[in-house]
């Protein structure tokens, strides 16, 4: 059974965005486990579904080294342009 | 004429072995000539530049590739690995040179038609350079630009009925041996299980949810041709419960050196090893000494057999795996980044392989392990490291598996026992008044 916060899709997404924006000064990429702190009462699999939905909706984006994957707000931190692609 | 001078790389062609440098030079030349008239979608000289940047890395003693990136295909969190060169002015052809991982078919069965279509696509939209196969088992397509990623993905999924593989903090592409499709030793249908779990766990494969990578590998028998025991977080190795089947007549044919019964099915026949000696080559090499050959009869103390497969491999016409087959599950193998390399530890000695109930017994173990690791695993911590940190006992607890002798690898080194309340008759609760009747304060 998921928490009320996680069940309310809009509130859950807002909580994620707010948390990421708060952190934006020091960090832009986060491990999946970092999101567990936003939903302390929920199971990892349920949190993963919300966060991945946000990637699908282009609110978040993945960053991958090839071995590890991290999540960040779309457009935040190192982007294509800084990699010389734009 | 090569675009870049590569004296250091040229050294790698001087030995007696096949060289990837020669392969790359050949590919650079094929692209330069373009006899097939391919309308290259990425720079024609990208392979020349690949050789150039590698030569520069050798010269400098450090890499000129940046670390990772945000590229991918829509909806997938894996399968594409962003690779960018930090010397784009010198080597514009590999300024962005991403890797794509393609989910190889079970048992790596291909038709030539499929391989030709795949390489044609990669010549057209990529560098044409492939790695068949990567360590995880995938088909690796090396080198393309960001705009080509969705195009390649569309063609793979729509025209080739082919998915991308796993990368990053995902379930990696499951890999298996040929299994029962070709091998008489296989104790279960590895391809069927590998295919089922690949489909069952699509979400885990494509949408990162784990603390780090997670690998499944499937071996049909304890010969472990896929080396799942060393290369996967969760290894599924075929085994049997009953006795090794013995054909005594065939055993004696081996002993009599009948030419129709060559040892190891003739695998070592290139050299004269002398006449076959069952004592020296089979019973004397049994790791538990559970076999003997007396009065023309081979006997095996099956209770002490550890399924090493040696006797079966040497005399395949005489010995066969048992009839009551299933698999063992081992957990926690990994390469040496933290705490050194580890082999898998036996978690489930025997489990039924039942496609009729969608392998329910197996998926239950998998999901219990995942729930624990997702909850307790630290960032970038492999399952094997979590098992070391919290203890194998904890793994047994979360999977609801009773400890049994097969779990014991060596005698205990820790003298402390911490009981849980439900493990102690009567629990912790005590009636203080009753106690005080017999023990004064």
Short mmCIF file of C-alpha atoms in Angstrom, two decimals:
data_model
loop_
_atom_site.label_atom_id
_atom_site.label_comp_id
_atom_site.label_asym_id
_atom_site.label_seq_id
_atom_site.Cartn_x
_atom_site.Cartn_y
_atom_site.Cartn_z
CA UNK A 1 0.00 0.00 0.00
CA UNK A 2 1.55 3.30 -1.10
CA UNK A 3 1.51 6.51 0.94
CA UNK A 4 -1.00 9.29 0.21
CA UNK A 5 1.80 11.42 -1.18
CA UNK A 6 2.90 8.77 -3.68
CA UNK A 7 -0.70 7.99 -4.66
CA UNK A 8 -1.36 11.61 -5.56
CA UNK A 9 0.56 11.75 -8.84
CA UNK A 10 0.74 15.52 -9.11
CA UNK A 11 1.77 16.00 -5.48
CA UNK A 12 4.38 13.25 -5.82
CA UNK A 13 5.89 14.80 -8.94
CA UNK A 14 5.88 18.23 -7.32
CA UNK A 15 7.63 16.83 -4.25
CA UNK A 16 10.35 15.37 -6.49
CA UNK A 17 10.79 18.58 -8.47
CA UNK A 18 10.85 20.73 -5.29
CA UNK A 19 13.44 18.46 -3.71
CA UNK A 20 15.63 18.51 -6.83
CA UNK A 21 15.37 22.28 -7.15
CA UNK A 22 16.37 22.67 -3.52
CA UNK A 23 19.46 20.60 -4.18
CA UNK A 24 20.23 22.25 -7.54
CA UNK A 25 22.90 24.54 -6.10
CA UNK A 26 25.20 21.70 -5.12
CA UNK A 27 24.13 18.70 -7.22
CA UNK A 28 22.21 17.99 -10.39
CA UNK A 29 22.38 14.21 -10.72
CA UNK A 30 21.01 11.73 -8.18
CA UNK A 31 20.91 8.02 -7.52
CA UNK A 32 17.51 6.30 -7.38
CA UNK A 33 18.03 5.74 -3.66
CA UNK A 34 18.19 9.49 -3.07
CA UNK A 35 14.50 9.67 -4.00
CA UNK A 36 13.60 7.23 -1.24
CA UNK A 37 14.10 10.10 1.22
CA UNK A 38 11.20 12.00 -0.37
CA UNK A 39 8.89 9.02 0.16
CA UNK A 40 10.11 7.42 3.38
CA UNK A 41 7.00 5.26 3.79
CA UNK A 42 7.03 3.73 0.32
CA UNK A 43 8.52 0.69 -1.32
CA UNK A 44 11.44 1.24 -3.74
CA UNK A 45 9.53 -0.29 -6.64
CA UNK A 46 6.65 2.16 -6.24
CA UNK A 47 9.04 5.11 -6.05
CA UNK A 48 10.84 3.88 -9.15
CA UNK A 49 7.57 3.86 -11.10
CA UNK A 50 6.89 7.52 -10.25
CA UNK A 51 10.43 8.66 -11.05
CA UNK A 52 10.54 6.74 -14.33
CA UNK A 53 7.16 8.17 -15.32
CA UNK A 54 8.68 11.62 -14.81
CA UNK A 55 11.48 10.70 -17.22
CA UNK A 56 8.87 9.56 -19.73
CA UNK A 57 7.07 12.90 -19.26
CA UNK A 58 10.39 14.67 -19.87
CA UNK A 59 10.45 16.34 -16.45
CA UNK A 60 13.52 14.32 -15.50
CA UNK A 61 16.29 12.77 -17.57
CA UNK A 62 18.73 9.91 -17.15
CA UNK A 63 22.48 10.24 -17.01
CA UNK A 64 24.46 7.05 -17.46
CA UNK A 65 28.13 6.25 -17.21
CA UNK A 66 27.42 2.89 -18.76
CA UNK A 67 27.63 1.11 -15.41
CA UNK A 68 25.56 3.41 -13.20
CA UNK A 69 22.44 5.42 -13.93
CA UNK A 70 21.51 8.70 -12.27
CA UNK A 71 18.48 10.98 -12.53
CA UNK A 72 18.30 14.76 -12.82
CA UNK A 73 15.94 17.55 -13.80
CA UNK A 74 15.82 17.80 -17.58
CA UNK A 75 18.31 20.39 -18.72
CA UNK A 76 20.10 20.71 -15.38
CA UNK A 77 23.85 20.20 -15.12
CA UNK A 78 26.03 18.80 -17.89
CA UNK A 79 24.12 18.70 -21.16
CA UNK A 80 24.69 17.89 -24.82
CA UNK A 81 25.81 21.43 -25.54
CA UNK A 82 28.62 21.28 -23.05
CA UNK A 83 29.58 18.00 -24.68
CA UNK A 84 29.88 19.80 -28.01
CA UNK A 85 26.79 18.40 -29.67
CA UNK A 86 24.47 21.33 -30.16
CA UNK B 1 46.81 5.98 -46.99
CA UNK B 2 45.84 6.17 -43.32
CA UNK B 3 44.52 9.50 -42.05
CA UNK B 4 46.63 9.35 -38.87
CA UNK B 5 50.06 7.87 -38.26
CA UNK B 6 49.72 5.10 -35.64
CA UNK B 7 53.18 3.73 -34.84
CA UNK B 8 52.24 2.60 -31.33
CA UNK B 9 49.09 0.82 -32.48
CA UNK B 10 51.02 -0.79 -35.33
CA UNK B 11 53.07 -2.61 -32.69
CA UNK B 12 49.89 -4.43 -31.67
CA UNK B 13 49.78 -6.03 -35.09
CA UNK B 14 53.27 -7.45 -34.84
CA UNK B 15 52.48 -10.43 -32.60
CA UNK B 16 51.18 -13.80 -33.75
CA UNK B 17 47.64 -13.07 -32.56
CA UNK B 18 44.67 -11.53 -34.35
CA UNK B 19 44.66 -7.81 -33.76
CA UNK B 20 41.75 -5.41 -33.33
CA UNK B 21 44.02 -2.75 -34.88
CA UNK B 22 44.13 -4.69 -38.16
CA UNK B 23 40.33 -5.06 -38.00
CA UNK B 24 39.87 -1.32 -37.48
CA UNK B 25 42.27 -0.46 -40.30
CA UNK B 26 40.39 -2.83 -42.57
CA UNK B 27 37.08 -1.20 -41.63
CA UNK B 28 38.55 2.30 -42.16
CA UNK B 29 39.58 1.24 -45.65
CA UNK B 30 36.20 -0.32 -46.44
CA UNK B 31 34.50 2.95 -45.47
CA UNK B 32 36.99 5.02 -47.46
CA UNK B 33 36.43 2.94 -50.62
CA UNK B 34 32.68 2.52 -50.02
CA UNK B 35 32.29 0.00 -52.82
CA UNK B 36 28.72 -0.74 -51.73
CA UNK B 37 27.77 2.92 -52.13
CA UNK B 38 26.43 3.26 -48.57
CA UNK B 39 24.97 6.68 -47.73
CA UNK B 40 26.89 7.02 -44.48
CA UNK B 41 24.91 8.86 -41.81
CA UNK B 42 27.93 9.54 -39.60
CA UNK B 43 31.39 10.73 -40.71
CA UNK B 44 32.92 8.37 -43.26
CA UNK B 45 36.35 8.64 -41.62
CA UNK B 46 35.14 7.95 -38.06
CA UNK B 47 37.14 4.72 -37.84
CA UNK B 48 40.32 6.56 -38.93
CA UNK B 49 39.67 9.04 -36.13
CA UNK B 50 39.01 6.21 -33.70
CA UNK B 51 42.48 4.85 -34.45
CA UNK B 52 43.88 8.38 -34.16
CA UNK B 53 42.40 9.05 -30.72
CA UNK B 54 43.55 5.67 -29.47
CA UNK B 55 47.09 6.37 -30.69
CA UNK B 56 46.99 9.70 -28.86
CA UNK B 57 45.78 7.97 -25.67
CA UNK B 58 48.68 5.53 -25.91
CA UNK B 59 51.07 8.42 -26.41
CA UNK B 60 49.69 10.38 -23.43
CA UNK B 61 49.06 7.38 -21.24
CA UNK B 62 45.51 8.57 -20.48
CA UNK B 63 42.10 8.30 -22.07
CA UNK B 64 40.58 10.94 -24.33
CA UNK B 65 37.02 9.73 -23.82
CA UNK B 66 34.74 11.64 -21.47
CA UNK B 67 32.70 9.88 -18.81
CA UNK B 68 29.09 8.95 -19.65
CA UNK B 69 26.27 11.14 -20.85
CA UNK B 70 22.53 11.73 -20.99
CA UNK B 71 21.86 10.20 -24.38
CA UNK B 72 19.36 7.39 -24.82
CA UNK B 73 16.25 6.41 -26.67
CA UNK B 74 12.81 7.56 -25.55
CA UNK B 75 11.46 5.64 -22.57
CA UNK B 76 14.60 3.57 -22.03
CA UNK B 77 17.10 4.14 -19.25
CA UNK B 78 19.65 1.71 -20.67
CA UNK B 79 20.97 0.22 -23.87
CA UNK B 80 22.79 3.38 -24.98
CA UNK B 81 26.06 4.54 -23.48
CA UNK B 82 27.09 8.10 -24.24
CA UNK B 83 30.67 8.36 -25.43
CA UNK B 84 32.29 11.69 -26.31
CA UNK B 85 35.85 12.45 -27.33
CA UNK B 86 37.64 15.28 -25.51
CA UNK B 87 39.70 16.14 -28.62
CA UNK B 88 36.91 16.86 -31.13
CA UNK B 89 39.00 19.28 -33.20
CA UNK B 90 41.69 16.69 -33.83
CA UNK B 91 39.23 13.83 -34.29
CA UNK B 92 35.88 15.21 -35.47
CA UNK B 93 34.74 11.80 -36.69
CA UNK B 94 34.47 10.52 -33.11
CA UNK B 95 33.32 13.73 -31.43
CA UNK B 96 30.31 11.75 -30.31
CA UNK B 97 30.66 8.05 -30.69
CA UNK B 98 27.95 6.36 -28.63
CA UNK B 99 27.67 2.66 -27.90
CA UNK B 100 24.43 0.73 -28.35
CA UNK B 101 23.80 -2.57 -26.61
CA UNK B 102 21.49 -4.96 -28.41
CA UNK B 103 19.82 -7.86 -26.60
CA UNK B 104 21.40 -10.95 -28.15
CA UNK B 105 19.09 -13.89 -28.90
CA UNK B 106 19.03 -16.75 -26.37
CA UNK B 107 21.94 -19.12 -26.96
CA UNK B 108 23.26 -16.61 -29.54
CA UNK B 109 21.43 -18.29 -32.41
CA UNK B 110 21.53 -16.19 -35.55
CA UNK B 111 20.67 -16.54 -39.17
CA UNK B 112 23.14 -15.10 -41.65
CA UNK B 113 20.29 -13.01 -43.03
CA UNK B 114 19.79 -11.40 -39.62
CA UNK B 115 23.51 -10.71 -39.17
CA UNK B 116 23.72 -9.16 -42.63
CA UNK B 117 20.73 -6.91 -41.94
CA UNK B 118 22.23 -5.87 -38.62
CA UNK B 119 25.67 -5.05 -40.05
CA UNK B 120 24.11 -3.25 -43.03
CA UNK B 121 22.15 -1.09 -40.60
CA UNK B 122 25.27 -0.36 -38.59
CA UNK B 123 27.32 0.49 -41.68
CA UNK B 124 24.55 2.90 -42.69
CA UNK B 125 23.84 4.57 -39.34
CA UNK B 126 26.97 3.82 -37.32
CA UNK B 127 30.66 3.16 -37.66
CA UNK B 128 30.21 -0.44 -38.75
CA UNK B 129 32.37 -1.49 -35.79
CA UNK B 130 30.81 -4.19 -33.62
CA UNK B 131 31.80 -6.31 -30.67
CA UNK B 132 30.30 -9.79 -30.89
CA UNK B 133 29.75 -10.05 -27.97
CA UNK B 134 30.32 -7.82 -24.96
CA UNK B 135 31.10 -9.27 -21.54
CA UNK B 136 27.42 -9.16 -20.58
CA UNK B 137 26.55 -11.08 -23.73
CA UNK B 138 24.99 -8.31 -25.80
CA UNK B 139 25.68 -7.48 -29.42
CA UNK B 140 27.67 -4.26 -29.03
CA UNK B 141 27.37 -1.63 -31.75
CA UNK B 142 30.24 0.81 -31.30
CA UNK B 143 30.07 4.38 -32.46
CA UNK B 144 27.22 6.53 -33.65
CA UNK B 145 25.94 10.07 -33.21
CA UNK B 146 22.98 11.23 -31.13
CA UNK B 147 20.54 11.79 -34.04
CA UNK B 148 21.05 8.20 -35.21
CA UNK B 149 20.05 6.59 -31.91
CA UNK B 150 16.27 6.78 -32.35
CA UNK B 151 16.62 5.80 -36.02
CA UNK B 152 18.58 2.67 -35.17
CA UNK B 153 16.18 1.85 -32.33
CA UNK B 154 13.16 2.21 -34.65
CA UNK B 155 14.64 -0.12 -37.25
CA UNK B 156 15.73 -2.67 -34.65
CA UNK B 157 12.33 -2.81 -32.98
CA UNK B 158 10.09 -2.45 -36.04
CA UNK B 159 11.98 -4.26 -38.79
CA UNK B 160 14.21 -6.70 -36.90
CA UNK B 161 11.89 -7.56 -33.97
CA UNK B 162 14.91 -6.83 -31.82
CA UNK B 163 15.22 -5.02 -28.49
CA UNK B 164 18.05 -3.08 -26.90
CA UNK B 165 19.92 -4.64 -23.99
CA UNK B 166 20.54 -3.40 -20.48
CA UNK B 167 23.14 -0.97 -19.19
CA UNK B 168 23.52 1.27 -16.14
CA UNK B 169 21.62 0.47 -12.93
CA UNK B 170 19.35 -1.98 -14.68
CA UNK B 171 18.83 -5.66 -14.99
CA UNK B 172 21.44 -6.45 -17.64
CA UNK B 173 20.63 -8.52 -20.69
CA UNK B 174 20.14 -12.07 -19.42
CA UNK B 175 22.52 -14.57 -21.06
CA UNK B 176 22.35 -18.35 -21.36
CA UNK B 177 24.11 -21.38 -22.81
CA UNK B 178 22.69 -23.36 -25.74
CA UNK B 179 21.00 -25.65 -23.24
CA UNK B 180 18.68 -28.40 -24.39
CA UNK B 181 18.64 -27.08 -27.94
CA UNK B 182 21.97 -28.85 -28.56
CA UNK B 183 23.45 -30.19 -25.35
CA UNK B 184 22.65 -33.56 -23.77
CA UNK B 185 23.98 -32.38 -20.39
CA UNK B 186 21.44 -29.56 -20.02
CA UNK B 187 19.21 -30.16 -17.01
CA UNK B 188 16.64 -27.54 -17.99
CA UNK B 189 15.66 -25.47 -20.99
CA UNK B 190 17.94 -22.47 -20.47
CA UNK B 191 16.62 -20.59 -23.50
CA UNK B 192 13.02 -20.89 -22.34
CA UNK B 193 13.83 -19.58 -18.87
CA UNK B 194 16.13 -16.84 -20.18
CA UNK B 195 13.49 -15.71 -22.67
CA UNK B 196 10.71 -15.82 -20.09
CA UNK B 197 12.61 -13.78 -17.51
CA UNK B 198 13.76 -11.29 -20.17
CA UNK B 199 10.11 -10.64 -21.01
CA UNK B 200 8.87 -10.83 -17.43
CA UNK B 201 11.36 -8.23 -16.23
CA UNK B 202 11.24 -5.76 -19.14
CA UNK B 203 10.68 -2.90 -16.74
CA UNK B 204 13.78 -3.80 -14.73
CA UNK B 205 15.76 -4.16 -17.98
CA UNK B 206 14.85 -0.77 -19.40
CA UNK B 207 14.00 1.47 -16.46
CA UNK B 208 16.77 1.84 -13.88
CA UNK B 209 15.60 0.95 -10.41
CA UNK B 210 18.53 -0.75 -8.78
CA UNK B 211 21.45 0.51 -6.69
CA UNK B 212 23.80 -0.78 -9.42
CA UNK B 213 23.99 -3.35 -12.19
CA UNK B 214 22.33 -6.76 -11.80
CA UNK B 215 23.07 -9.77 -13.96
CA UNK B 216 21.26 -13.05 -14.56
CA UNK B 217 22.99 -15.91 -16.33
CA UNK B 218 21.78 -19.40 -17.09
CA UNK B 219 23.85 -22.56 -17.36
CA UNK B 220 22.16 -25.81 -18.29
CA UNK B 221 24.54 -27.97 -16.25
CA UNK B 222 27.38 -27.59 -13.75
CA UNK B 223 29.94 -27.44 -16.58
CA UNK B 224 28.91 -23.80 -16.47
CA UNK B 225 29.89 -22.89 -20.06
CA UNK B 226 28.50 -19.38 -19.54
CA UNK B 227 30.47 -19.17 -16.26
CA UNK B 228 27.35 -17.84 -14.57
CA UNK B 229 28.83 -18.76 -11.19
CA UNK B 230 31.53 -16.10 -11.66
CA UNK B 231 29.83 -13.57 -13.91
CA UNK B 232 26.33 -12.95 -12.59
CA UNK B 233 24.68 -11.60 -9.46
CA UNK B 234 22.19 -14.43 -9.77
CA UNK B 235 23.31 -17.63 -11.40
CA UNK B 236 20.96 -20.44 -12.47
CA UNK B 237 22.84 -23.71 -12.87
CA UNK B 238 21.18 -26.92 -13.97
CA UNK B 239 21.51 -29.89 -11.62
CA UNK B 240 19.79 -33.15 -10.69
CA UNK B 241 18.50 -34.72 -7.50
CA UNK B 242 18.68 -38.44 -8.22
CA UNK B 243 21.58 -40.64 -9.28
CA UNK B 244 23.95 -40.36 -12.23
CA UNK B 245 22.74 -42.89 -14.80
CA UNK B 246 25.38 -45.53 -15.53
CA UNK B 247 25.55 -47.81 -18.59
CA UNK B 248 27.97 -50.47 -17.32
CA UNK B 249 28.50 -51.98 -20.79
CA UNK B 250 29.56 -48.60 -22.12
CA UNK B 251 31.88 -48.05 -19.12
CA UNK B 252 33.64 -51.29 -20.05
CA UNK B 253 33.89 -50.21 -23.69
CA UNK B 254 35.82 -47.14 -22.49
CA UNK B 255 38.01 -49.34 -20.29
CA UNK B 256 38.67 -51.69 -23.21
CA UNK B 257 39.71 -48.67 -25.34
CA UNK B 258 37.01 -49.38 -27.92
CA UNK B 259 37.64 -46.79 -30.70
CA UNK B 260 33.92 -45.99 -30.83
CA UNK B 261 34.18 -44.81 -27.22
CA UNK B 262 36.90 -42.15 -27.17
CA UNK B 263 37.47 -40.39 -23.83
CA UNK B 264 35.98 -36.88 -23.63
CA UNK B 265 34.01 -37.69 -26.79
CA UNK B 266 37.25 -37.38 -28.74
CA UNK B 267 37.82 -33.78 -27.74
CA UNK B 268 41.53 -34.38 -27.00
CA UNK B 269 42.28 -36.76 -29.86
CA UNK B 270 44.83 -34.45 -31.52
CA UNK B 271 47.59 -35.93 -29.37
CA UNK B 272 48.49 -39.45 -28.26
CA UNK B 273 47.67 -39.58 -24.57
CA UNK B 274 48.19 -43.33 -24.34
CA UNK B 275 45.48 -45.88 -23.56
CA UNK B 276 42.49 -44.78 -21.48
CA UNK B 277 42.93 -45.49 -17.76
CA UNK B 278 39.70 -45.22 -15.78
CA UNK B 279 41.53 -45.13 -12.45
CA UNK B 280 43.90 -42.36 -13.50
CA UNK B 281 41.47 -40.32 -15.58
CA UNK B 282 38.12 -40.74 -13.84
CA UNK B 283 37.78 -42.37 -10.43
CA UNK B 284 41.15 -41.06 -9.19
CA UNK B 285 40.18 -37.49 -10.14
CA UNK B 286 36.75 -37.51 -8.49
CA UNK B 287 36.99 -34.56 -6.05
CA UNK B 288 35.03 -36.34 -3.31
CA UNK B 289 36.37 -39.82 -4.04
CA UNK B 290 32.84 -41.13 -4.34
CA UNK B 291 33.47 -43.50 -7.27
CA UNK B 292 35.12 -46.85 -7.70
CA UNK B 293 35.58 -49.35 -10.53
CA UNK B 294 35.83 -52.92 -9.34
CA UNK B 295 35.15 -56.22 -11.09
CA UNK B 296 34.19 -54.40 -14.27
CA UNK B 297 31.55 -52.41 -12.40
CA UNK B 298 31.49 -48.69 -11.76
CA UNK B 299 29.74 -47.56 -8.57
CA UNK B 300 29.03 -44.01 -7.43
CA UNK B 301 28.12 -42.92 -3.92
CA UNK B 302 25.69 -40.28 -5.22
CA UNK B 303 25.08 -38.70 -1.80
CA UNK B 304 28.67 -37.50 -1.87
CA UNK B 305 28.71 -36.37 -5.50
CA UNK B 306 29.20 -32.60 -5.85
CA UNK B 307 28.11 -32.51 -9.53
CA UNK B 308 31.59 -31.62 -10.79
CA UNK B 309 30.67 -33.25 -14.15
CA UNK B 310 34.19 -34.64 -14.68
CA UNK B 311 33.21 -38.31 -14.98
CA UNK B 312 30.28 -37.47 -17.27
CA UNK B 313 32.49 -35.31 -19.48
CA UNK B 314 35.12 -38.05 -19.82
CA UNK B 315 32.70 -40.90 -20.47
CA UNK B 316 29.62 -39.28 -22.02
CA UNK B 317 28.38 -42.50 -23.63
CA UNK B 318 28.47 -44.32 -20.28
CA UNK B 319 27.31 -41.71 -17.78
CA UNK B 320 24.38 -39.34 -17.93
CA UNK B 321 22.98 -36.72 -15.60
CA UNK B 322 20.06 -37.91 -13.43
CA UNK B 323 16.44 -37.82 -14.54
CA UNK B 324 15.07 -35.64 -11.75
CA UNK B 325 16.43 -32.34 -12.98
CA UNK B 326 16.09 -28.72 -11.92
CA UNK B 327 18.49 -25.93 -11.08
CA UNK B 328 20.52 -24.40 -8.28
CA UNK B 329 20.50 -20.65 -7.64
CA UNK B 330 23.72 -18.94 -6.58
CA UNK B 331 23.99 -15.28 -5.62
CA UNK B 332 26.58 -12.56 -5.39
CA UNK B 333 29.29 -13.10 -7.99
CA UNK B 334 31.09 -9.94 -9.07
CA UNK B 335 34.28 -8.50 -10.50
CA UNK B 336 36.94 -6.93 -8.27
CA UNK B 337 35.99 -3.27 -7.76
CA UNK B 338 35.29 -3.45 -4.01
CA UNK B 339 36.37 -6.26 -1.67
CA UNK B 340 37.87 -8.29 -4.52
CA UNK B 341 36.17 -10.66 -6.95
CA UNK B 342 33.60 -13.12 -5.65
CA UNK B 343 32.05 -16.32 -6.93
CA UNK B 344 28.36 -16.92 -6.35
CA UNK B 345 27.24 -18.45 -3.05
CA UNK B 346 24.71 -21.27 -3.15
CA UNK B 347 21.30 -19.98 -2.05
CA UNK B 348 18.89 -22.61 -3.39
CA UNK B 349 20.43 -26.08 -3.81
CA UNK B 350 17.54 -27.38 -5.92
CA UNK B 351 14.49 -25.75 -7.39
CA UNK B 352 11.96 -27.03 -9.85
CA UNK B 353 11.97 -25.47 -13.33
CA UNK B 354 8.31 -25.33 -14.22
CA UNK B 355 7.20 -23.30 -17.23
CA UNK B 356 3.57 -24.33 -16.59
CA UNK B 357 3.30 -22.06 -13.58
CA UNK B 358 5.48 -19.33 -15.14
CA UNK B 359 8.49 -20.44 -13.10
CA UNK B 360 6.74 -19.20 -9.96
CA UNK B 361 9.20 -20.79 -7.53
CA UNK B 362 12.10 -19.04 -9.29
CA UNK B 363 10.53 -15.59 -9.67
CA UNK B 364 9.61 -15.62 -5.97
CA UNK B 365 13.28 -16.01 -5.01
CA UNK B 366 14.34 -13.31 -7.50
CA UNK B 367 11.83 -10.77 -6.25
CA UNK B 368 12.62 -11.38 -2.58
CA UNK B 369 16.31 -10.83 -3.32
CA UNK B 370 15.57 -7.66 -5.30
CA UNK B 371 13.30 -6.22 -2.60
CA UNK B 372 16.07 -6.64 -0.03
CA UNK B 373 18.82 -5.24 -2.25
CA UNK B 374 16.74 -2.28 -3.44
CA UNK B 375 15.90 -1.41 0.16
CA UNK B 376 19.24 -2.06 1.82
CA UNK B 377 21.87 -1.84 -0.93
CA UNK B 378 23.96 1.31 -0.92
CA UNK B 379 24.52 3.31 -4.10
CA UNK B 380 26.77 1.30 -6.42
CA UNK B 381 26.75 -1.71 -4.12
CA UNK B 382 26.50 -5.10 -5.83
CA UNK B 383 24.38 -7.87 -4.34
CA UNK B 384 27.55 -9.79 -3.43
CA UNK B 385 28.82 -6.82 -1.43
CA UNK B 386 25.52 -6.49 0.42
CA UNK B 387 25.67 -10.21 1.26
CA UNK B 388 29.18 -9.68 2.67
CA UNK B 389 28.08 -6.58 4.62
CA UNK B 390 24.86 -7.88 6.14
CA UNK B 391 25.64 -11.59 6.13
CA UNK B 392 24.44 -14.63 4.23
CA UNK B 393 22.10 -15.33 7.12
CA UNK B 394 20.22 -12.14 6.29
CA UNK B 395 19.84 -13.30 2.68
CA UNK B 396 18.32 -16.54 3.95
CA UNK B 397 15.96 -14.56 6.16
CA UNK B 398 14.68 -12.26 3.39
CA UNK B 399 14.18 -15.15 0.99
CA UNK B 400 12.52 -17.31 3.63
CA UNK B 401 14.95 -20.16 2.98
CA UNK B 402 15.93 -22.43 5.86
CA UNK B 403 19.65 -22.82 6.47
CA UNK B 404 20.88 -26.22 5.34
CA UNK B 405 24.18 -28.06 5.11
CA UNK B 406 24.65 -27.14 1.44
CA UNK B 407 24.90 -23.47 2.49
CA UNK B 408 27.96 -24.12 4.63
CA UNK B 409 31.15 -23.29 2.76
CA UNK B 410 33.55 -23.64 5.67
CA UNK B 411 33.44 -24.09 9.48
CA UNK B 412 32.24 -21.07 11.43
CA UNK B 413 34.78 -18.40 12.34
CA UNK B 414 32.44 -16.30 14.51
CA UNK B 415 31.72 -17.68 18.01
CA UNK B 416 28.72 -15.42 18.72
CA UNK B 417 25.12 -16.46 18.22
CA UNK B 418 22.38 -13.86 18.39
CA UNK B 419 18.99 -15.49 18.65
CA UNK B 420 15.81 -13.82 17.55
CA UNK B 421 12.82 -13.94 19.87
CA UNK B 422 10.83 -16.26 17.64
CA UNK B 423 13.74 -18.69 17.55
CA UNK B 424 13.68 -19.18 21.34
CA UNK B 425 11.04 -21.37 22.98
CA UNK B 426 8.72 -19.09 24.94
CA UNK B 427 10.21 -15.89 23.49
CA UNK B 428 11.74 -13.08 25.58
CA UNK B 429 8.72 -12.26 27.72
CA UNK B 430 9.06 -13.42 31.35
CA UNK B 431 6.62 -13.28 34.23
CA UNK B 432 8.57 -11.19 36.75
CA UNK B 433 6.31 -12.10 39.64
CA UNK B 434 6.71 -15.77 38.95
CA UNK B 435 10.48 -15.22 38.72
CA UNK B 436 10.61 -13.36 42.05
CA UNK B 437 8.91 -16.24 43.80
CA UNK B 438 12.09 -18.20 43.31
CA UNK B 439 14.75 -15.46 43.13
CA UNK B 440 14.95 -12.72 45.78
CA UNK B 441 15.73 -9.21 44.69
#
